[in-house]
mmCIF file of C-alpha atoms in Angstrom:
data_model
loop_
_atom_site.group_PDB
_atom_site.id
_atom_site.type_symbol
_atom_site.label_atom_id
_atom_site.label_comp_id
_atom_site.label_asym_id
_atom_site.label_seq_id
_atom_site.Cartn_x
_atom_site.Cartn_y
_atom_site.Cartn_z
ATOM 1 C CA MET Y 298 28.460 -49.725 -13.136
ATOM 2 C CA THR Y 299 24.840 -50.504 -14.461
ATOM 3 C CA ARG Y 300 22.990 -48.241 -16.997
ATOM 4 C CA ARG Y 301 20.406 -47.554 -14.078
ATOM 5 C CA THR Y 302 23.018 -46.759 -11.478
ATOM 6 C CA ALA Y 303 24.909 -44.363 -14.170
ATOM 7 C CA LEU Y 304 21.704 -42.547 -14.809
ATOM 8 C CA ALA Y 305 20.932 -42.188 -11.391
ATOM 9 C CA THR Y 306 24.467 -40.921 -10.623
ATOM 10 C CA ALA Y 307 24.152 -38.442 -13.408
ATOM 11 C CA LEU Y 308 20.735 -37.035 -12.202
ATOM 12 C CA THR Y 309 22.103 -36.673 -8.550
ATOM 13 C CA GLY Y 310 24.957 -34.677 -9.997
ATOM 14 C CA VAL Y 311 22.522 -32.449 -11.997
ATOM 15 C CA LEU Y 312 20.266 -32.039 -8.900
ATOM 16 C CA ALA Y 313 23.202 -31.111 -6.518
ATOM 17 C CA ALA Y 314 24.402 -28.555 -9.160
ATOM 18 C CA ALA Y 315 20.828 -27.028 -9.259
ATOM 19 C CA LEU Y 316 20.582 -26.827 -5.538
ATOM 20 C CA PRO Y 317 22.317 -23.527 -4.760
ATOM 21 C CA ALA Y 318 20.273 -21.893 -7.566
ATOM 22 C CA VAL Y 319 16.816 -23.031 -6.160
ATOM 23 C CA ALA Y 320 18.168 -21.931 -2.553
ATOM 24 C CA GLY Y 321 19.266 -18.824 -4.014
ATOM 25 C CA ALA Y 322 15.845 -18.117 -5.473
ATOM 26 C CA ALA Y 323 13.921 -18.891 -2.199
ATOM 27 C CA ILE Y 324 11.583 -16.243 -0.736
ATOM 28 C CA VAL Y 325 12.007 -15.601 3.099
ATOM 29 C CA PRO Y 326 9.161 -13.746 4.351
ATOM 30 C CA GLY Y 327 10.250 -10.842 6.317
ATOM 31 C CA SER Y 328 13.914 -11.127 5.159
ATOM 32 C CA GLY Y 329 14.458 -11.282 1.489
ATOM 33 C CA ILE Y 330 14.213 -12.935 -1.827
ATOM 34 C CA GLY Y 331 16.631 -14.650 -4.066
ATOM 35 C CA ALA Y 332 19.772 -14.014 -1.838
ATOM 36 C CA VAL Y 333 19.117 -10.517 -1.439
ATOM 37 C CA THR Y 334 18.141 -9.590 2.028
ATOM 38 C CA LEU Y 335 16.730 -6.191 3.424
ATOM 39 C CA GLY Y 336 19.249 -3.690 4.502
ATOM 40 C CA GLN Y 337 21.876 -5.303 2.214
ATOM 41 C CA SER Y 338 24.163 -2.706 0.456
ATOM 42 C CA GLU Y 339 24.064 -2.095 -3.187
ATOM 43 C CA ALA Y 340 27.598 -3.606 -3.316
ATOM 44 C CA ALA Y 341 26.690 -6.646 -1.612
ATOM 45 C CA VAL Y 342 23.695 -6.924 -3.955
ATOM 46 C CA ARG Y 343 25.906 -6.564 -6.827
ATOM 47 C CA GLU Y 344 28.317 -8.651 -5.537
ATOM 48 C CA ALA Y 345 25.605 -11.556 -5.020
ATOM 49 C CA ARG Y 346 23.713 -10.910 -8.308
ATOM 50 C CA GLY Y 347 26.100 -9.221 -10.654
ATOM 51 C CA ALA Y 348 25.402 -6.238 -12.605
ATOM 52 C CA PRO Y 349 21.561 -5.408 -13.132
ATOM 53 C CA VAL Y 350 19.870 -5.519 -16.370
ATOM 54 C CA ARG Y 351 19.046 -1.987 -15.740
ATOM 55 C CA VAL Y 352 18.705 0.847 -13.294
ATOM 56 C CA LEU Y 353 15.199 2.687 -12.817
ATOM 57 C CA ARG Y 354 15.392 6.084 -11.003
ATOM 58 C CA GLY Y 355 12.401 8.213 -10.090
ATOM 59 C CA PRO Y 356 10.093 9.497 -7.197
ATOM 60 C CA SER Y 357 8.342 7.305 -4.604
ATOM 61 C CA ALA Y 358 6.162 7.938 -1.486
ATOM 62 C CA PHE Y 359 9.460 7.929 0.434
ATOM 63 C CA GLY Y 360 11.539 10.008 -1.616
ATOM 64 C CA GLN Y 361 13.796 9.203 -4.701
ATOM 65 C CA ARG Y 362 13.957 5.530 -5.530
ATOM 66 C CA ARG Y 363 16.662 3.656 -7.181
ATOM 67 C CA ASP Y 364 15.650 0.153 -8.713
ATOM 68 C CA LEU Y 365 17.946 -2.698 -9.501
ATOM 69 C CA VAL Y 366 16.446 -4.694 -12.032
ATOM 70 C CA TYR Y 367 17.633 -8.479 -12.639
ATOM 71 C CA GLN Y 368 15.916 -10.937 -14.397
ATOM 72 C CA GLY Y 369 12.951 -12.065 -12.362
ATOM 73 C CA LEU Y 370 13.717 -9.631 -9.551
ATOM 74 C CA THR Y 371 14.023 -5.973 -8.488
ATOM 75 C CA VAL Y 372 15.809 -4.574 -5.548
ATOM 76 C CA ARG Y 373 14.927 -1.163 -4.278
ATOM 77 C CA PHE Y 374 16.925 1.616 -2.672
ATOM 78 C CA LEU Y 375 16.126 4.905 -1.659
ATOM 79 C CA GLY Y 376 18.366 8.049 -2.146
ATOM 80 C CA LYS Y 377 20.815 8.821 -4.672
ATOM 81 C CA ARG Y 378 23.306 6.484 -3.303
ATOM 82 C CA GLY Y 379 24.130 4.638 -0.062
ATOM 83 C CA GLY Y 380 21.500 2.925 2.579
ATOM 84 C CA GLY Y 381 20.429 -0.637 2.357
ATOM 85 C CA ALA Y 382 17.986 -2.322 0.211
ATOM 86 C CA VAL Y 383 14.310 -1.327 1.221
ATOM 87 C CA ALA Y 384 12.332 -3.747 -1.059
ATOM 88 C CA VAL Y 385 12.992 -6.899 -3.084
ATOM 89 C CA SER Y 386 10.104 -8.119 -5.263
ATOM 90 C CA THR Y 387 9.393 -10.933 -7.837
ATOM 91 C CA GLY Y 388 7.010 -11.747 -10.520
ATOM 92 C CA VAL Y 389 8.340 -14.901 -11.800
ATOM 93 C CA ARG Y 390 7.186 -18.531 -10.631
ATOM 94 C CA ARG Y 391 10.637 -19.987 -10.016
ATOM 95 C CA GLN Y 392 11.109 -18.291 -6.704
ATOM 96 C CA LEU Y 393 9.127 -19.774 -3.655
ATOM 97 C CA THR Y 394 9.055 -20.051 -0.018
ATOM 98 C CA ALA Y 395 10.058 -23.092 2.155
ATOM 99 C CA SER Y 396 6.242 -23.878 2.222
ATOM 100 C CA GLY Y 397 5.944 -23.602 -1.819
ATOM 101 C CA VAL Y 398 4.227 -19.944 -1.868
ATOM 102 C CA GLY Y 399 4.994 -17.707 -4.762
ATOM 103 C CA VAL Y 400 3.793 -16.297 -7.953
ATOM 104 C CA GLY Y 401 1.044 -18.602 -9.413
ATOM 105 C CA THR Y 402 -0.176 -19.793 -5.841
ATOM 106 C CA THR Y 403 -3.698 -19.494 -4.999
ATOM 107 C CA GLU Y 404 -4.678 -17.041 -2.452
ATOM 108 C CA ALA Y 405 -5.982 -19.766 -0.219
ATOM 109 C CA ASP Y 406 -2.786 -21.533 -0.436
ATOM 110 C CA ALA Y 407 -0.725 -18.452 0.257
ATOM 111 C CA VAL Y 408 -2.572 -17.668 3.625
ATOM 112 C CA ALA Y 409 -2.226 -21.535 4.527
ATOM 113 C CA GLY Y 410 1.620 -21.296 3.824
ATOM 114 C CA ILE Y 411 2.701 -17.949 5.291
ATOM 115 C CA PRO Y 412 1.952 -17.190 8.866
ATOM 116 C CA GLY Y 413 -0.002 -14.001 9.722
ATOM 117 C CA LEU Y 414 -0.992 -13.464 6.190
ATOM 118 C CA ARG Y 415 -4.397 -11.325 5.992
ATOM 119 C CA CYS Y 416 -5.948 -10.395 2.617
ATOM 120 C CA ALA Y 417 -8.311 -7.542 1.809
ATOM 121 C CA ALA Y 418 -9.503 -5.870 -1.766
ATOM 122 C CA GLU Y 419 -7.413 -3.025 -3.001
ATOM 123 C CA GLY Y 420 -8.988 -1.517 -5.873
ATOM 124 C CA ALA Y 421 -9.766 -4.117 -8.584
ATOM 125 C CA ARG Y 422 -7.419 -6.637 -7.164
ATOM 126 C CA ARG Y 423 -6.671 -8.293 -3.657
ATOM 127 C CA VAL Y 424 -3.458 -7.814 -1.501
ATOM 128 C CA CYS Y 425 -2.280 -9.948 1.073
ATOM 129 C CA ALA Y 426 0.244 -9.103 3.755
ATOM 130 C CA ASP Y 427 1.704 -10.339 7.028
ATOM 131 C CA GLY Y 428 1.625 -7.098 8.717
ATOM 132 C CA ALA Y 429 1.422 -3.483 8.650
ATOM 133 C CA GLY Y 430 4.956 -2.376 9.810
ATOM 134 C CA PRO Y 431 6.916 -0.612 10.996
ATOM 135 C CA GLY Y 432 9.451 -3.176 10.253
ATOM 136 C CA PRO Y 433 9.711 -5.902 7.560
ATOM 137 C CA VAL Y 434 6.401 -6.883 5.777
ATOM 138 C CA THR Y 435 5.699 -9.420 3.099
ATOM 139 C CA ARG Y 436 3.097 -8.356 0.543
ATOM 140 C CA LEU Y 437 1.409 -10.475 -1.999
ATOM 141 C CA THR Y 438 -0.617 -9.016 -5.038
ATOM 142 C CA ILE Y 439 -3.459 -11.377 -6.097
ATOM 143 C CA ASP Y 440 -4.871 -11.122 -9.474
ATOM 144 C CA ASP Y 441 -7.770 -13.509 -10.437
ATOM 145 C CA GLY Y 442 -7.109 -15.516 -7.398
ATOM 146 C CA PHE Y 443 -3.674 -16.286 -7.887
ATOM 147 C CA VAL Y 444 -0.488 -14.560 -6.529
ATOM 148 C CA SER Y 445 0.836 -12.191 -9.335
ATOM 149 C CA ARG Y 446 3.813 -10.441 -7.440
ATOM 150 C CA VAL Y 447 5.827 -11.046 -4.204
ATOM 151 C CA GLU Y 448 7.564 -7.997 -2.370
ATOM 152 C CA VAL Y 449 9.380 -8.198 0.866
ATOM 153 C CA ALA Y 450 9.853 -4.570 2.256
ATOM 154 C CA LEU Y 451 11.287 -2.571 5.224
ATOM 155 C CA VAL Y 452 8.275 -0.132 6.129
ATOM 156 C CA PRO Y 453 9.406 2.856 7.983
ATOM 157 C CA LYS Y 454 6.462 3.839 10.765
ATOM 158 C CA GLY Y 455 3.789 5.734 9.485
ATOM 159 C CA LEU Y 456 4.849 6.023 5.857
ATOM 160 C CA ALA Y 457 3.319 2.833 4.227
ATOM 161 C CA ALA Y 458 -0.011 1.483 3.488
ATOM 162 C CA PRO Y 459 -1.898 0.105 6.611
ATOM 163 C CA GLY Y 460 -2.411 -3.613 6.917
ATOM 164 C CA PRO Y 461 -5.974 -4.706 5.832
ATOM 165 C CA GLU Y 462 -7.615 -4.507 9.482
ATOM 166 C CA THR Y 463 -6.686 -0.554 9.483
ATOM 167 C CA ARG Y 464 -7.574 0.419 6.030
ATOM 168 C CA ARG Y 465 -11.402 0.854 6.621
ATOM 169 C CA ILE Y 466 -13.406 3.566 5.801
ATOM 170 C CA VAL Y 467 -16.258 4.000 8.370
ATOM 171 C CA PRO Y 468 -18.772 6.405 6.636
ATOM 172 C CA GLN Y 469 -19.643 9.417 9.179
ATOM 173 C CA VAL Y 470 -16.793 8.034 11.626
ATOM 174 C CA GLY Y 471 -13.440 7.847 10.246
ATOM 175 C CA ILE Y 472 -10.787 6.167 8.123
ATOM 176 C CA ALA Y 473 -7.700 3.943 8.609
ATOM 177 C CA GLY Y 474 -8.512 3.794 12.259
ATOM 178 C CA VAL Y 475 -8.378 7.847 12.655
ATOM 179 C CA ARG Y 476 -11.695 9.214 13.817
ATOM 180 C CA LEU Y 477 -13.147 12.851 13.578
ATOM 181 C CA LEU Y 478 -12.059 15.052 16.374
ATOM 182 C CA ALA Y 479 -8.914 12.771 17.247
ATOM 183 C CA THR Y 480 -6.046 14.789 18.419
ATOM 184 C CA GLU Y 481 -3.047 14.996 16.481
ATOM 185 C CA ALA Y 482 -0.911 13.112 19.132
ATOM 186 C CA LYS Y 483 -3.635 10.344 18.535
ATOM 187 C CA LEU Y 484 -3.038 10.649 14.784
ATOM 188 C CA ARG Y 485 0.642 10.340 15.099
ATOM 189 C CA ALA Y 486 0.355 7.229 17.693
ATOM 190 C CA LEU Y 487 -1.767 5.426 15.131
ATOM 191 C CA LEU Y 488 0.052 6.332 11.869
ATOM 192 C CA GLY Y 489 3.335 7.796 12.841
ATOM 193 C CA PRO Y 490 4.817 10.908 11.589
ATOM 194 C CA PRO Y 491 3.358 12.291 8.262
ATOM 195 C CA LEU Y 492 5.115 12.593 4.757
ATOM 196 C CA ARG Y 493 4.523 16.331 5.186
ATOM 197 C CA THR Y 494 2.454 18.955 6.709
ATOM 198 C CA VAL Y 495 0.453 21.534 4.598
ATOM 199 C CA ARG Y 496 -0.585 24.633 6.176
ATOM 200 C CA ARG Y 497 -3.603 26.625 4.508
ATOM 201 C CA SER Y 498 -5.320 29.674 4.830
ATOM 202 C CA PRO Y 499 -8.600 29.456 3.164
ATOM 203 C CA GLU Y 500 -11.194 32.328 3.371
ATOM 204 C CA ILE Y 501 -13.994 30.073 4.727
ATOM 205 C CA LEU Y 502 -12.141 27.653 7.065
ATOM 206 C CA GLY Y 503 -9.231 30.252 8.184
ATOM 207 C CA ARG Y 504 -5.925 28.649 9.133
ATOM 208 C CA SER Y 505 -5.821 24.908 8.907
ATOM 209 C CA ARG Y 506 -3.122 22.269 8.641
ATOM 210 C CA GLU Y 507 -3.160 18.899 6.599
ATOM 211 C CA LEU Y 508 -0.939 16.035 7.895
ATOM 212 C CA VAL Y 509 -0.474 14.146 4.707
ATOM 213 C CA TYR Y 510 0.163 10.301 4.719
ATOM 214 C CA ARG Y 511 0.228 7.816 1.911
ATOM 215 C CA GLY Y 512 -3.153 8.386 0.059
ATOM 216 C CA LEU Y 513 -4.626 9.841 3.291
ATOM 217 C CA ARG Y 514 -5.169 13.389 4.514
ATOM 218 C CA VAL Y 515 -6.136 14.723 7.909
ATOM 219 C CA THR Y 516 -7.097 18.191 8.417
ATOM 220 C CA PHE Y 517 -7.001 20.300 11.821
ATOM 221 C CA PRO Y 518 -8.041 23.729 12.455
ATOM 222 C CA GLY Y 519 -5.168 26.097 13.109
ATOM 223 C CA TRP Y 520 -1.549 25.708 13.000
ATOM 224 C CA SER Y 521 -1.149 23.639 15.999
ATOM 225 C CA GLY Y 522 -3.618 21.858 18.486
ATOM 226 C CA GLY Y 523 -7.242 21.352 17.895
ATOM 227 C CA ASN Y 524 -9.071 17.954 16.714
ATOM 228 C CA ALA Y 525 -9.385 16.309 13.331
ATOM 229 C CA ILE Y 526 -12.208 18.069 11.373
ATOM 230 C CA ALA Y 527 -11.794 15.977 8.103
ATOM 231 C CA ILE Y 528 -10.222 12.831 6.812
ATOM 232 C CA GLN Y 529 -9.817 12.150 3.195
ATOM 233 C CA ALA Y 530 -8.907 9.124 1.384
ATOM 234 C CA GLU Y 531 -7.209 9.247 -2.032
ATOM 235 C CA SER Y 532 -5.981 5.736 -2.699
ATOM 236 C CA ALA Y 533 -7.866 2.532 -3.584
ATOM 237 C CA ARG Y 534 -6.446 0.642 -0.538
ATOM 238 C CA TYR Y 535 -9.005 2.352 1.848
ATOM 239 C CA ARG Y 536 -12.333 0.878 1.559
ATOM 240 C CA THR Y 537 -15.545 0.209 3.418
ATOM 241 C CA ARG Y 538 -16.737 -3.131 4.517
ATOM 242 C CA LYS Y 539 -18.722 -3.577 1.157
ATOM 243 C CA GLY Y 540 -15.707 -2.488 -0.736
ATOM 244 C CA VAL Y 541 -16.689 1.089 -1.691
ATOM 245 C CA GLY Y 542 -13.438 3.417 -2.189
ATOM 246 C CA VAL Y 543 -11.409 5.165 -4.699
ATOM 247 C CA GLY Y 544 -11.973 3.442 -7.956
ATOM 248 C CA SER Y 545 -15.670 2.329 -7.144
ATOM 249 C CA THR Y 546 -18.132 3.239 -9.789
ATOM 250 C CA GLU Y 547 -21.113 5.293 -8.777
ATOM 251 C CA THR Y 548 -23.389 2.398 -9.040
ATOM 252 C CA ALA Y 549 -21.234 0.150 -6.865
ATOM 253 C CA ALA Y 550 -21.062 3.143 -4.421
ATOM 254 C CA ALA Y 551 -25.005 3.420 -4.397
ATOM 255 C CA ALA Y 552 -25.149 -0.242 -3.698
ATOM 256 C CA GLY Y 553 -22.618 -0.323 -0.907
ATOM 257 C CA LEU Y 554 -23.673 2.753 0.987
ATOM 258 C CA SER Y 555 -26.877 3.791 2.393
ATOM 259 C CA GLY Y 556 -28.440 7.361 2.323
ATOM 260 C CA GLU Y 557 -26.333 8.309 -0.277
ATOM 261 C CA LYS Y 558 -27.486 11.521 -2.602
ATOM 262 C CA CYS Y 559 -25.585 12.408 -5.851
ATOM 263 C CA SER Y 560 -25.660 15.732 -7.548
ATOM 264 C CA THR Y 561 -23.712 17.435 -10.179
ATOM 265 C CA SER Y 562 -22.338 21.072 -10.135
ATOM 266 C CA GLY Y 563 -20.759 22.130 -13.391
ATOM 267 C CA ASP Y 564 -18.202 19.510 -14.127
ATOM 268 C CA VAL Y 565 -17.970 18.122 -10.494
ATOM 269 C CA ARG Y 566 -20.071 15.189 -9.626
ATOM 270 C CA SER Y 567 -20.262 14.237 -5.800
ATOM 271 C CA CYS Y 568 -22.432 11.895 -3.695
ATOM 272 C CA VAL Y 569 -23.246 12.752 0.040
ATOM 273 C CA ILE Y 570 -24.266 10.929 3.224
ATOM 274 C CA GLY Y 571 -25.676 13.041 6.017
ATOM 275 C CA GLN Y 572 -26.968 16.775 5.954
ATOM 276 C CA GLU Y 573 -24.835 19.571 5.081
ATOM 277 C CA LEU Y 574 -25.766 21.690 8.139
ATOM 278 C CA PRO Y 575 -23.037 23.319 10.409
ATOM 279 C CA GLY Y 576 -21.632 20.971 13.090
ATOM 280 C CA ARG Y 577 -22.934 17.816 11.210
ATOM 281 C CA THR Y 578 -20.855 15.075 10.016
ATOM 282 C CA VAL Y 579 -20.971 14.275 6.265
ATOM 283 C CA THR Y 580 -19.302 11.470 3.989
ATOM 284 C CA LEU Y 581 -18.445 12.956 0.524
ATOM 285 C CA LEU Y 582 -17.495 11.150 -2.490
ATOM 286 C CA ARG Y 583 -16.154 13.115 -5.479
ATOM 287 C CA LEU Y 584 -16.472 11.256 -8.789
ATOM 288 C CA ARG Y 585 -14.496 11.751 -12.015
ATOM 289 C CA ASP Y 586 -15.540 9.780 -15.110
ATOM 290 C CA GLY Y 587 -18.031 7.859 -13.325
ATOM 291 C CA LYS Y 588 -15.755 6.656 -10.642
ATOM 292 C CA VAL Y 589 -14.898 7.602 -7.076
ATOM 293 C CA SER Y 590 -11.725 9.890 -6.991
ATOM 294 C CA SER Y 591 -11.682 10.634 -3.338
ATOM 295 C CA VAL Y 592 -13.670 9.913 -0.030
ATOM 296 C CA LEU Y 593 -13.864 12.762 2.451
ATOM 297 C CA ILE Y 594 -15.294 12.230 5.900
ATOM 298 C CA GLY Y 595 -15.646 15.931 7.764
ATOM 299 C CA ILE Y 596 -17.448 17.966 10.266
ATOM 300 C CA VAL Y 597 -19.517 20.850 8.180
ATOM 301 C CA ILE Y 598 -18.064 24.287 9.220
ATOM 302 C CA ASP Y 599 -20.436 27.459 9.446
#
C-alpha cells in the first residue's frame, strides 16, 4: 500500500466515523433537529442525546414549560411531566438542513433552501417561517441578515404567533386578519380558541369580555354574542406595512402613519389616528419611554 493510498484509507475511515454525527445534527424542517423529533417522549430524547446539561422550568404562553438543554440544542416539553416534545431549537452552526441552511446562513439563502419560507420584520429583527400552524412550523430568527437561531415547533391551533402574512396591523380596520365588528365565531375561525377569556364590568363600557391570544386582545360587548369593538396588539410581531408596531419609536410611528396626533396626559403619552367621537373608529398608540407599548384599533363608545 502506497503512502497516498494509506492516507486516503485513513481519511475515509475518519469521514465514515463522522457521518453518524453529521446525520444526527441535521435540521429537518417540520420534523426536528439533531436526532430529536417533535412528539418524541422525554425518555426517548434522553436515550438519544443522553443527560441534558441542565433543565430549565418556567411559564410560557402555553402553560408551564420544561426545557432540556444540551450543547447546541434545546428541547421543550409542556407540563410537569409526560407528553411529547413541542419544540426543538439550535443556535449553533454545525446543524444544517439537507440544503445547507442553518445558523450563519443569509436570509436569501434560507428562503431559497427551505420551501415555503416567508420572512417579515418582528421588532428589531426579522423572522422567517414556513407556516403559521396549526401543526409543525420551522422558524428562523434573522439578525443582521443572517440566521441566528432555528426552531422547529409543534404549533397548537390559535395559540402561537400567526405567520408573517397575518401579522398585519391595518389602522382603522383590524389586526392579524381580525376586523372591527367581527363576530366571535369569525375570530375563532381565524385564530382558534383563545388562551383565556377575561370578563369585565367597567363603569363606562358595562359588561364586556376580552378574548386573549398571544400578544393580542379582542374585546366584545356583553358576556356573549355581539361584535368586536376593540382589537389590541401588545407584541412586536404585529406591525403595519411600513413596520410600525410595539417597540417603534414615536418618530418612526409618525413617519409610518398618516394623520397621527400625539399628546401627553400626566405620565401617559399616546398618539391617535381618527376623531374620538362616539361611533367613530380610532387607532390608538400608547407610548412608554418614547416607544410604542401597544396598538389599539377600536370603536369609540358613547
